[in-house]
Coordinates of N, CA and C in Angstrom, one line a residue:
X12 N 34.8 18.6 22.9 CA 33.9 19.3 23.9 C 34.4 18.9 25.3
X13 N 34.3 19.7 26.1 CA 34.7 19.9 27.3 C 33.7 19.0 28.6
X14 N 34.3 18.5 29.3 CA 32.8 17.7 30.1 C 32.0 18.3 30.7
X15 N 32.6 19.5 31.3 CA 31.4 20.5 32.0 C 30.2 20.9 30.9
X16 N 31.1 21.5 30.0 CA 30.0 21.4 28.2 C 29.2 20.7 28.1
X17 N 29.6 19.3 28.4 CA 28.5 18.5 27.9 C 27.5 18.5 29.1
X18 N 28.2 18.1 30.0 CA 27.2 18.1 31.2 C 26.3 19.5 31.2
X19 N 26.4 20.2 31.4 CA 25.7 21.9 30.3 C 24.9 21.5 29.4
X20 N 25.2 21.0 28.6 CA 24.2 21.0 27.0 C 23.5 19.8 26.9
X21 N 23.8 18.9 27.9 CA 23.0 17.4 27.3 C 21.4 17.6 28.0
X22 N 20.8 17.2 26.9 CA 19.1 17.8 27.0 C 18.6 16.3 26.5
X23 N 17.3 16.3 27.2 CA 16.2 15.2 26.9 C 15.7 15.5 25.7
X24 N 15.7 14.7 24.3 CA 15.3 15.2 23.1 C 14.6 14.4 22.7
X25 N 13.4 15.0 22.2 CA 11.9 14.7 22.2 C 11.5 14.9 20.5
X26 N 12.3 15.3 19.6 CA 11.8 15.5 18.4 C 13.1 15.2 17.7
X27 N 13.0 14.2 16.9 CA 14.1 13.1 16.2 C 13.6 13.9 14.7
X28 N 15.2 13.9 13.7 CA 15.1 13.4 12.1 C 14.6 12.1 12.1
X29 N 14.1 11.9 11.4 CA 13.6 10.3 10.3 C 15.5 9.5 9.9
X30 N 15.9 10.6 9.8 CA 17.0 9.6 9.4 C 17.8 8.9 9.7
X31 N 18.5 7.6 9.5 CA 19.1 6.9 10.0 C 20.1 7.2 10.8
X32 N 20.7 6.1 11.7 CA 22.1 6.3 12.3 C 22.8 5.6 12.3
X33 N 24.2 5.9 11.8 CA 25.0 5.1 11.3 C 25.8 4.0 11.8
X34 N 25.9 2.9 11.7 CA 26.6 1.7 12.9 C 27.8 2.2 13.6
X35 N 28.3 2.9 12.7 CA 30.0 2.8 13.6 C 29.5 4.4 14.6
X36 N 28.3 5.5 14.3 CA 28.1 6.2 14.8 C 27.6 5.3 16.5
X37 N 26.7 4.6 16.7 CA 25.6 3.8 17.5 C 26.7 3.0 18.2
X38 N 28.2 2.4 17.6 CA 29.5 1.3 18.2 C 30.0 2.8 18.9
X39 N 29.8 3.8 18.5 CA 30.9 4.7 19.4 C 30.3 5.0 20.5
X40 N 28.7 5.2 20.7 CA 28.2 6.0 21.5 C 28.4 4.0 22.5
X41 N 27.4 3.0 22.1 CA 27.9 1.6 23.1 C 28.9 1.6 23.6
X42 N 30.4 2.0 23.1 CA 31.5 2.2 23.6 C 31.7 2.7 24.8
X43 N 31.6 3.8 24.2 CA 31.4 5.2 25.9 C 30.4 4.8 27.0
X44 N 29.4 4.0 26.6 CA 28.8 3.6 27.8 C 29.3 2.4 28.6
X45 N 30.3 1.8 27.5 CA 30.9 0.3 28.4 C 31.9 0.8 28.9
X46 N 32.6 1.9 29.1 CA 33.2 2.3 30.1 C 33.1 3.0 31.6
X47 N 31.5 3.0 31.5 CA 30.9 3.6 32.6 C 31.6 2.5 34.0
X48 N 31.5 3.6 35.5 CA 32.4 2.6 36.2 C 30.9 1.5 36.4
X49 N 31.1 0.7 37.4 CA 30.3 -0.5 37.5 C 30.8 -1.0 39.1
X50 N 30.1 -1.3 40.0 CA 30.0 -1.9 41.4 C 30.7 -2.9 41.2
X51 N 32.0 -3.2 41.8 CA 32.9 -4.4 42.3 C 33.1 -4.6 40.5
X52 N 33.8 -4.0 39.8 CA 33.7 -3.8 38.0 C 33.2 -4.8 37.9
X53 N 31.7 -5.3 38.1 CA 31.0 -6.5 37.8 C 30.7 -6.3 35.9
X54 N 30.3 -4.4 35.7 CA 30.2 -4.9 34.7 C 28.8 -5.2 33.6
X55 N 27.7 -5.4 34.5 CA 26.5 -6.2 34.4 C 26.1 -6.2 33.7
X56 N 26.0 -5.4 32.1 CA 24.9 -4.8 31.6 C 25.3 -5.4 30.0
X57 N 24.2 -5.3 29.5 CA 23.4 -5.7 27.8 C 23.3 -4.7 27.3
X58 N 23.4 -4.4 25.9 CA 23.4 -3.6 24.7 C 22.4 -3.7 23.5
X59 N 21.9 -3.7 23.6 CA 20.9 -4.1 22.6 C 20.3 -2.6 21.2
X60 N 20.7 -2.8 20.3 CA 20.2 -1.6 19.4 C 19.2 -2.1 18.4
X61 N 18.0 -1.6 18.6 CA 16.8 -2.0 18.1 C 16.7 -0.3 16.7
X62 N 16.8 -0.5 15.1 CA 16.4 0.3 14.4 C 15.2 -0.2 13.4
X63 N 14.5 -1.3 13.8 CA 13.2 -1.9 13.2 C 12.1 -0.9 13.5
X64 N 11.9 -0.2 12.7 CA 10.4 0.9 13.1 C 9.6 -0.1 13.7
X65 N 8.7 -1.0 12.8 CA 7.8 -1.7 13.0 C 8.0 -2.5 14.6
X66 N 9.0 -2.9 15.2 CA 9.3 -3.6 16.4 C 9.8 -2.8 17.4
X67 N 10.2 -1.0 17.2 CA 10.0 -0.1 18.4 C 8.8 0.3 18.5
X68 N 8.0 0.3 17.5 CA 6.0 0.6 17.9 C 5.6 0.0 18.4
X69 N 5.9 -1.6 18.4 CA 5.5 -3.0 19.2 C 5.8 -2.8 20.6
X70 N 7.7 -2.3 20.4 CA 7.3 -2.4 22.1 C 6.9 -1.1 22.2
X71 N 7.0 0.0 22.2 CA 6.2 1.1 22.8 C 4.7 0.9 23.0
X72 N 3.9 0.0 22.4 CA 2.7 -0.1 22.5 C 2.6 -1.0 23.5
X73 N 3.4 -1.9 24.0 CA 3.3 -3.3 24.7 C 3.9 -2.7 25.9
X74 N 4.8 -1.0 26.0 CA 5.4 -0.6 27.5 C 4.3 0.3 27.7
X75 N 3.4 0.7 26.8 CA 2.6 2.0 27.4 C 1.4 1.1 28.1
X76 N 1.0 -0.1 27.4 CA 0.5 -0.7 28.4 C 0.6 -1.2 29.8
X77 N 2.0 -1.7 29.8 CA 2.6 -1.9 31.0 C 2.2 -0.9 32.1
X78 N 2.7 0.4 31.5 CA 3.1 1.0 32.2 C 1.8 1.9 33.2
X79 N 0.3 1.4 32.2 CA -0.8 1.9 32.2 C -1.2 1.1 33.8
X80 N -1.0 -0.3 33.2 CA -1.2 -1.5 34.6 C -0.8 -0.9 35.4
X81 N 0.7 -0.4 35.7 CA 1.4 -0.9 37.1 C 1.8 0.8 37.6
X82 N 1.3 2.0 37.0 CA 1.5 3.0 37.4 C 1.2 3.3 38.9
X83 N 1.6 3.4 39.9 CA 1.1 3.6 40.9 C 0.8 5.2 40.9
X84 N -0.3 5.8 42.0 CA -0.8 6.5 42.2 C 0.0 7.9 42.6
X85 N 0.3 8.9 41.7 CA 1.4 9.9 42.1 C 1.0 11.3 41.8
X86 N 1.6 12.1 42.2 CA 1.5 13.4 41.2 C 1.9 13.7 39.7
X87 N 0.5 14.1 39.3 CA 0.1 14.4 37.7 C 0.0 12.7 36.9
X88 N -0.3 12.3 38.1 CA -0.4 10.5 37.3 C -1.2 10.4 36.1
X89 N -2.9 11.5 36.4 CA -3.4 11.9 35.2 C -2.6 12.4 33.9
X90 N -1.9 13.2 34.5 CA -1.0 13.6 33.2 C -0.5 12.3 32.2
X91 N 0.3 11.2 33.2 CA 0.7 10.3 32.4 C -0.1 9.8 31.8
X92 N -1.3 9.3 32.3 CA -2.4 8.1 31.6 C -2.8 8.8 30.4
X93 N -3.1 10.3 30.4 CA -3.4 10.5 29.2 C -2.8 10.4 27.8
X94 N -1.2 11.0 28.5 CA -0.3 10.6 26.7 C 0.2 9.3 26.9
X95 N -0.4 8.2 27.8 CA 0.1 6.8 27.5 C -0.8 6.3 27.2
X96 N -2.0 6.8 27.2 CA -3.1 6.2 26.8 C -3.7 6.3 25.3
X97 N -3.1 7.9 24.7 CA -3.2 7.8 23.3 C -2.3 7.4 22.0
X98 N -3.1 6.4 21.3 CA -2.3 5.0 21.1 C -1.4 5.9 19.8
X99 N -1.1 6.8 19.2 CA -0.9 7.7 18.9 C 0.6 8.3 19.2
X100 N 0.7 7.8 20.4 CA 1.9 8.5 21.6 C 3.4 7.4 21.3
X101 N 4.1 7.6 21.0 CA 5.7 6.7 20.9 C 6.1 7.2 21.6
X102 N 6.6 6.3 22.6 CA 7.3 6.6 24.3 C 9.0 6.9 23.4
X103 N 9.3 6.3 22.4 CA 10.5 6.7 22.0 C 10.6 7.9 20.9
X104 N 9.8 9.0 20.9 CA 9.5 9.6 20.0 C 10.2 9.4 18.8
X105 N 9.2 8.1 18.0 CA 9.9 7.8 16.8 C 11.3 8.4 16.7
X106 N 12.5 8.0 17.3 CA 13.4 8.4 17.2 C 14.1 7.4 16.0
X107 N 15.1 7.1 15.6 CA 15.6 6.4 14.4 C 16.4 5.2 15.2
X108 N 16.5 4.9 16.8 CA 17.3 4.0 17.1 C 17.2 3.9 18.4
X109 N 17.1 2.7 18.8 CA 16.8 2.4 20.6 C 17.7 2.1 20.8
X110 N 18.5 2.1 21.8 CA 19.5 1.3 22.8 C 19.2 1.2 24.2
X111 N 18.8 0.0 24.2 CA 18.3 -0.7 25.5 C 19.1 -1.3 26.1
X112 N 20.2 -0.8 27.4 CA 20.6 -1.0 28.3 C 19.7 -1.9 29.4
X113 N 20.4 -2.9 29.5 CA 20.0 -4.4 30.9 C 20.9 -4.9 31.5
X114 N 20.5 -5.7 32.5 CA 21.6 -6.8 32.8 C 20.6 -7.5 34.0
X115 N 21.0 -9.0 33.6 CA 20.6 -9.6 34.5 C 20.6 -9.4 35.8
X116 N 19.5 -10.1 37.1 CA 19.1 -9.2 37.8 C 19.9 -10.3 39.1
X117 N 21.0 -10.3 39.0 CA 22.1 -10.7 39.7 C 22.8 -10.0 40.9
X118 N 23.2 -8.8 40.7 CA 23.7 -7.9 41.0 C 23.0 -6.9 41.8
X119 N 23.4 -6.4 43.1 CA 22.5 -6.0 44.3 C 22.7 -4.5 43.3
X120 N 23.6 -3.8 42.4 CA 23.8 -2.5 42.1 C 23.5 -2.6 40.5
X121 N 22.8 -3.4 40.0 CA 22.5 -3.2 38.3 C 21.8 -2.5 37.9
X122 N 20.9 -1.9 38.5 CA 19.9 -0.4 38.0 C 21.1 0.5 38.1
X123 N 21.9 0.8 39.1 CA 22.8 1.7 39.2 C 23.6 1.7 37.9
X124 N 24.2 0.5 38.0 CA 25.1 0.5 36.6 C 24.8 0.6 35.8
X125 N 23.8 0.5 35.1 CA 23.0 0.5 33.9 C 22.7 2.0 34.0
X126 N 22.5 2.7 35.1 CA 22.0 4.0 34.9 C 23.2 5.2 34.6
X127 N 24.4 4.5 35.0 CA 25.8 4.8 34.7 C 26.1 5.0 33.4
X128 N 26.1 3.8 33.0 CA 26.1 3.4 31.3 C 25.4 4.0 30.5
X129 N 24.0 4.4 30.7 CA 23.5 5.1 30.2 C 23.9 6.6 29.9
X130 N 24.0 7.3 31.4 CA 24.8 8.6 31.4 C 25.9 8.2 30.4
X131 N 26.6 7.8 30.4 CA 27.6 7.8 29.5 C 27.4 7.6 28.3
X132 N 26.6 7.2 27.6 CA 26.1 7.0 26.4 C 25.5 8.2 26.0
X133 N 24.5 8.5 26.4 CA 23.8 9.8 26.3 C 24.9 11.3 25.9
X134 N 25.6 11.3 27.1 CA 26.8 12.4 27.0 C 27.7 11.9 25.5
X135 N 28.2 11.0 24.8 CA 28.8 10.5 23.8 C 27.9 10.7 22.7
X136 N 26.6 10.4 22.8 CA 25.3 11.0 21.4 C 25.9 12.4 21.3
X137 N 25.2 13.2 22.2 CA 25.7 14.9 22.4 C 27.2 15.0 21.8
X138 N 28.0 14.6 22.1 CA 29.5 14.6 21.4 C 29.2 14.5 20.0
X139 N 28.6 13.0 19.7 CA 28.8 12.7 18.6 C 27.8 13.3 17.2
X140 N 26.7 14.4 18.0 CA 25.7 15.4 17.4 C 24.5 14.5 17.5
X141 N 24.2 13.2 18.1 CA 22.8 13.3 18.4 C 22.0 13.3 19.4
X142 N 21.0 13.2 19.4 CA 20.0 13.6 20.5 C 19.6 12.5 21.5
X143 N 19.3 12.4 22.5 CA 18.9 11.3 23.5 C 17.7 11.7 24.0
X144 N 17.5 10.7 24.9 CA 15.8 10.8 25.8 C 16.0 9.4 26.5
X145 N 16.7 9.9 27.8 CA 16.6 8.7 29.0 C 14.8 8.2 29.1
X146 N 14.6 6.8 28.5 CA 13.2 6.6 28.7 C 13.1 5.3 29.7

């Protein structure tokens, strides 16, 4: 696939198979995002692949709260409180696999990087035929 292609076709995807994803599928798409560039190639970021149903409901329940607390006041904020409020709602739409991108908070540019890494991962799912949702 061509990059403008992908950059074209990569979509926020909101409705997942049940089925699993394969490790060396999940090592390729981690790959492509550790090559994303990085500020002064610092580098900063964590990888983490969470496929425990029972511990992505945890945290989805534990971030929709968060996110209930600390929402500040915006447009369609009602919007949000409502589908974060019903307990019903998976911020990861049950998708089959989390990859939670971090890095210690060291680095004046680590949201950036991390947000880098991410793009690059996401565009590598799309390659590799699956679906993403920057959450």
């Amino acid at each position: 696939m061509e990059i403008l292609e992908a950059i074209h076709r990569r979509r926020a995807v909101r409705d997942y198979k049940p089925e699993n994803i394969s490790e060396t599928l999940l090592q390729q798409v981690i790959a492509a995002a550790s090559w994303a560039p990085s500020a002064i190639n610092e580098q900063p970021w964590y990888f983490t692949v969470v496929t425990d149903t029972k511990l992505m409901s945890e945290i989805s329940t534990r971030a929709k709260a968060f996110m209930l607390k600390s929402m500040p006041t915006m447009p369609r904020s009602g919007h949000f409180q409502d589908i974060l409020g019903d307990p019903h709602f998976n911020i990861f739409y049950n998708a089959p696999a989390l990859l939670v991108i971090s890095a210690e908070a060291r680095g004046q540019w680590c949201a950036e990087d991390c947000a880098l890494a991410a793009e690059n991962a996401m565009l590598a799912a799309l390659d590799l035929g699956l679906g993403s949702c920057w959450i």
